[in-house]
Amino acid sequence: MPTYDYRCSTNGRVLEVSHRMSESLSTWGELCRQAGVETGDTPAEAPVERLATGGTIISSSSRGSGAAPMPPCGSGGCCAGGVCPMH
């Protein structure tokens, strides 16, 4: 599931949460519930905005080994005189 950063305009805090791409959070109360934290002194109805970040997606295939797979070399050989900088 992708992770997203949200900022509360009332208290200035930024929290990172995971949720479906089709979901969106709009209040501090929703954000805190999703993140598993207390709202504190900030009203639950305070607005939040999702920040423009790259996001992170964790798939079941990338969790096992801890190492990311190497991308395949392009069709046309390596650009460094036959020496692939990826290996």
PDB file of C-alpha atoms in Angstrom:
ATOM      1  CA  MET A   1       0.000   0.000   0.000  1.00  0.00           C
ATOM      2  CA  PRO A   2       1.378   3.455  -0.797  1.00  0.00           C
ATOM      3  CA  THR A   3       2.355   5.902   1.930  1.00  0.00           C
ATOM      4  CA  TYR A   4       1.420   9.573   1.886  1.00  0.00           C
ATOM      5  CA  ASP A   5       2.472  12.648   3.846  1.00  0.00           C
ATOM      6  CA  TYR A   6      -0.278  14.937   5.136  1.00  0.00           C
ATOM      7  CA  ARG A   7       0.154  18.364   6.754  1.00  0.00           C
ATOM      8  CA  CYS A   8      -2.266  19.905   9.217  1.00  0.00           C
ATOM      9  CA  SER A   9      -2.740  23.610   8.474  1.00  0.00           C
ATOM     10  CA  THR A  10      -3.754  24.277  12.100  1.00  0.00           C
ATOM     11  CA  ASN A  11      -0.750  22.806  13.936  1.00  0.00           C
ATOM     12  CA  GLY A  12       1.801  22.488  11.099  1.00  0.00           C
ATOM     13  CA  ARG A  13       2.504  18.819  11.847  1.00  0.00           C
ATOM     14  CA  VAL A  14       3.232  16.351   9.058  1.00  0.00           C
ATOM     15  CA  LEU A  15       2.260  12.690   9.438  1.00  0.00           C
ATOM     16  CA  GLU A  16       2.964   9.780   7.118  1.00  0.00           C
ATOM     17  CA  VAL A  17       0.202   7.204   6.650  1.00  0.00           C
ATOM     18  CA  SER A  18      -0.535   4.245   4.386  1.00  0.00           C
ATOM     19  CA  HIS A  19      -3.831   3.890   2.581  1.00  0.00           C
ATOM     20  CA  ARG A  20      -5.318   2.915  -0.750  1.00  0.00           C
ATOM     21  CA  MET A  21      -4.692   5.207  -3.691  1.00  0.00           C
ATOM     22  CA  SER A  22      -8.447   5.755  -3.997  1.00  0.00           C
ATOM     23  CA  GLU A  23      -8.669   7.116  -0.443  1.00  0.00           C
ATOM     24  CA  SER A  24      -7.975  10.637   0.746  1.00  0.00           C
ATOM     25  CA  LEU A  25      -8.013  12.142   4.231  1.00  0.00           C
ATOM     26  CA  SER A  26      -9.375  15.619   4.843  1.00  0.00           C
ATOM     27  CA  THR A  27      -9.345  16.223   8.623  1.00  0.00           C
ATOM     28  CA  TRP A  28      -6.854  15.965  11.466  1.00  0.00           C
ATOM     29  CA  GLY A  29      -9.105  13.433  13.196  1.00  0.00           C
ATOM     30  CA  GLU A  30      -9.129  11.134  10.140  1.00  0.00           C
ATOM     31  CA  LEU A  31      -5.360  11.489   9.773  1.00  0.00           C
ATOM     32  CA  CYS A  32      -4.675  10.726  13.435  1.00  0.00           C
ATOM     33  CA  ARG A  33      -6.988   7.710  13.354  1.00  0.00           C
ATOM     34  CA  GLN A  34      -5.192   6.348  10.279  1.00  0.00           C
ATOM     35  CA  ALA A  35      -1.757   7.020  11.820  1.00  0.00           C
ATOM     36  CA  GLY A  36      -2.727   5.600  15.213  1.00  0.00           C
ATOM     37  CA  VAL A  37      -1.914   8.777  17.160  1.00  0.00           C
ATOM     38  CA  GLU A  38      -3.911  11.044  19.477  1.00  0.00           C
ATOM     39  CA  THR A  39      -5.316  14.325  18.153  1.00  0.00           C
ATOM     40  CA  GLY A  40      -3.890  16.217  21.108  1.00  0.00           C
ATOM     41  CA  ASP A  41      -4.976  19.862  21.407  1.00  0.00           C
ATOM     42  CA  THR A  42      -5.778  20.174  17.692  1.00  0.00           C
ATOM     43  CA  PRO A  43      -9.501  19.990  16.841  1.00  0.00           C
ATOM     44  CA  ALA A  44     -10.412  16.763  14.999  1.00  0.00           C
ATOM     45  CA  GLU A  45     -12.141  18.782  12.263  1.00  0.00           C
ATOM     46  CA  ALA A  46      -8.986  20.799  11.432  1.00  0.00           C
ATOM     47  CA  PRO A  47      -8.220  20.487   7.699  1.00  0.00           C
ATOM     48  CA  VAL A  48      -5.238  18.539   6.371  1.00  0.00           C
ATOM     49  CA  GLU A  49      -3.701  18.466   2.919  1.00  0.00           C
ATOM     50  CA  ARG A  50      -1.863  15.681   1.179  1.00  0.00           C
ATOM     51  CA  LEU A  51       1.635  16.801   0.246  1.00  0.00           C
ATOM     52  CA  ALA A  52       3.073  16.239  -3.204  1.00  0.00           C
ATOM     53  CA  THR A  53       5.631  13.526  -2.566  1.00  0.00           C
ATOM     54  CA  GLY A  54       6.838  10.586  -4.572  1.00  0.00           C
ATOM     55  CA  GLY A  55       5.076   8.176  -2.251  1.00  0.00           C
ATOM     56  CA  THR A  56       6.346   4.733  -1.444  1.00  0.00           C
ATOM     57  CA  ILE A  57       4.794   1.500  -2.582  1.00  0.00           C
ATOM     58  CA  ILE A  58       5.691  -1.723  -0.848  1.00  0.00           C
ATOM     59  CA  SER A  59       4.717  -4.787  -2.798  1.00  0.00           C
ATOM     60  CA  SER A  60       4.669  -8.342  -1.547  1.00  0.00           C
ATOM     61  CA  SER A  61       7.466  -9.286  -3.961  1.00  0.00           C
ATOM     62  CA  SER A  62       9.846  -6.605  -2.646  1.00  0.00           C
ATOM     63  CA  ARG A  63       9.493  -7.472   1.035  1.00  0.00           C
ATOM     64  CA  GLY A  64      11.205 -10.857   1.032  1.00  0.00           C
ATOM     65  CA  SER A  65      14.907 -10.470   0.327  1.00  0.00           C
ATOM     66  CA  GLY A  66      15.490  -6.891   1.413  1.00  0.00           C
ATOM     67  CA  ALA A  67      17.344  -6.209  -1.843  1.00  0.00           C
ATOM     68  CA  ALA A  68      15.728  -4.462  -4.758  1.00  0.00           C
ATOM     69  CA  PRO A  69      15.997  -6.302  -8.074  1.00  0.00           C
ATOM     70  CA  MET A  70      18.298  -4.810 -10.679  1.00  0.00           C
ATOM     71  CA  PRO A  71      16.572  -3.315 -13.713  1.00  0.00           C
ATOM     72  CA  PRO A  72      17.283  -5.065 -17.020  1.00  0.00           C
ATOM     73  CA  CYS A  73      19.777  -3.485 -19.373  1.00  0.00           C
ATOM     74  CA  GLY A  74      18.319  -1.693 -22.361  1.00  0.00           C
ATOM     75  CA  SER A  75      18.191  -3.330 -25.768  1.00  0.00           C
ATOM     76  CA  GLY A  76      21.245  -2.022 -27.568  1.00  0.00           C
ATOM     77  CA  GLY A  77      23.902  -2.960 -25.078  1.00  0.00           C
ATOM     78  CA  CYS A  78      25.541  -0.943 -22.413  1.00  0.00           C
ATOM     79  CA  CYS A  79      26.613   2.597 -23.035  1.00  0.00           C
ATOM     80  CA  ALA A  80      30.072   2.389 -21.449  1.00  0.00           C
ATOM     81  CA  GLY A  81      31.854   0.407 -24.145  1.00  0.00           C
ATOM     82  CA  GLY A  82      30.205  -2.871 -23.263  1.00  0.00           C
ATOM     83  CA  VAL A  83      30.664  -2.426 -19.520  1.00  0.00           C
ATOM     84  CA  CYS A  84      27.332  -2.200 -17.724  1.00  0.00           C
ATOM     85  CA  PRO A  85      27.386   0.304 -14.831  1.00  0.00           C
ATOM     86  CA  MET A  86      24.446  -1.553 -13.334  1.00  0.00           C
ATOM     87  CA  HIS A  87      26.466  -4.699 -12.544  1.00  0.00           C
TER      88      HIS A  87
END
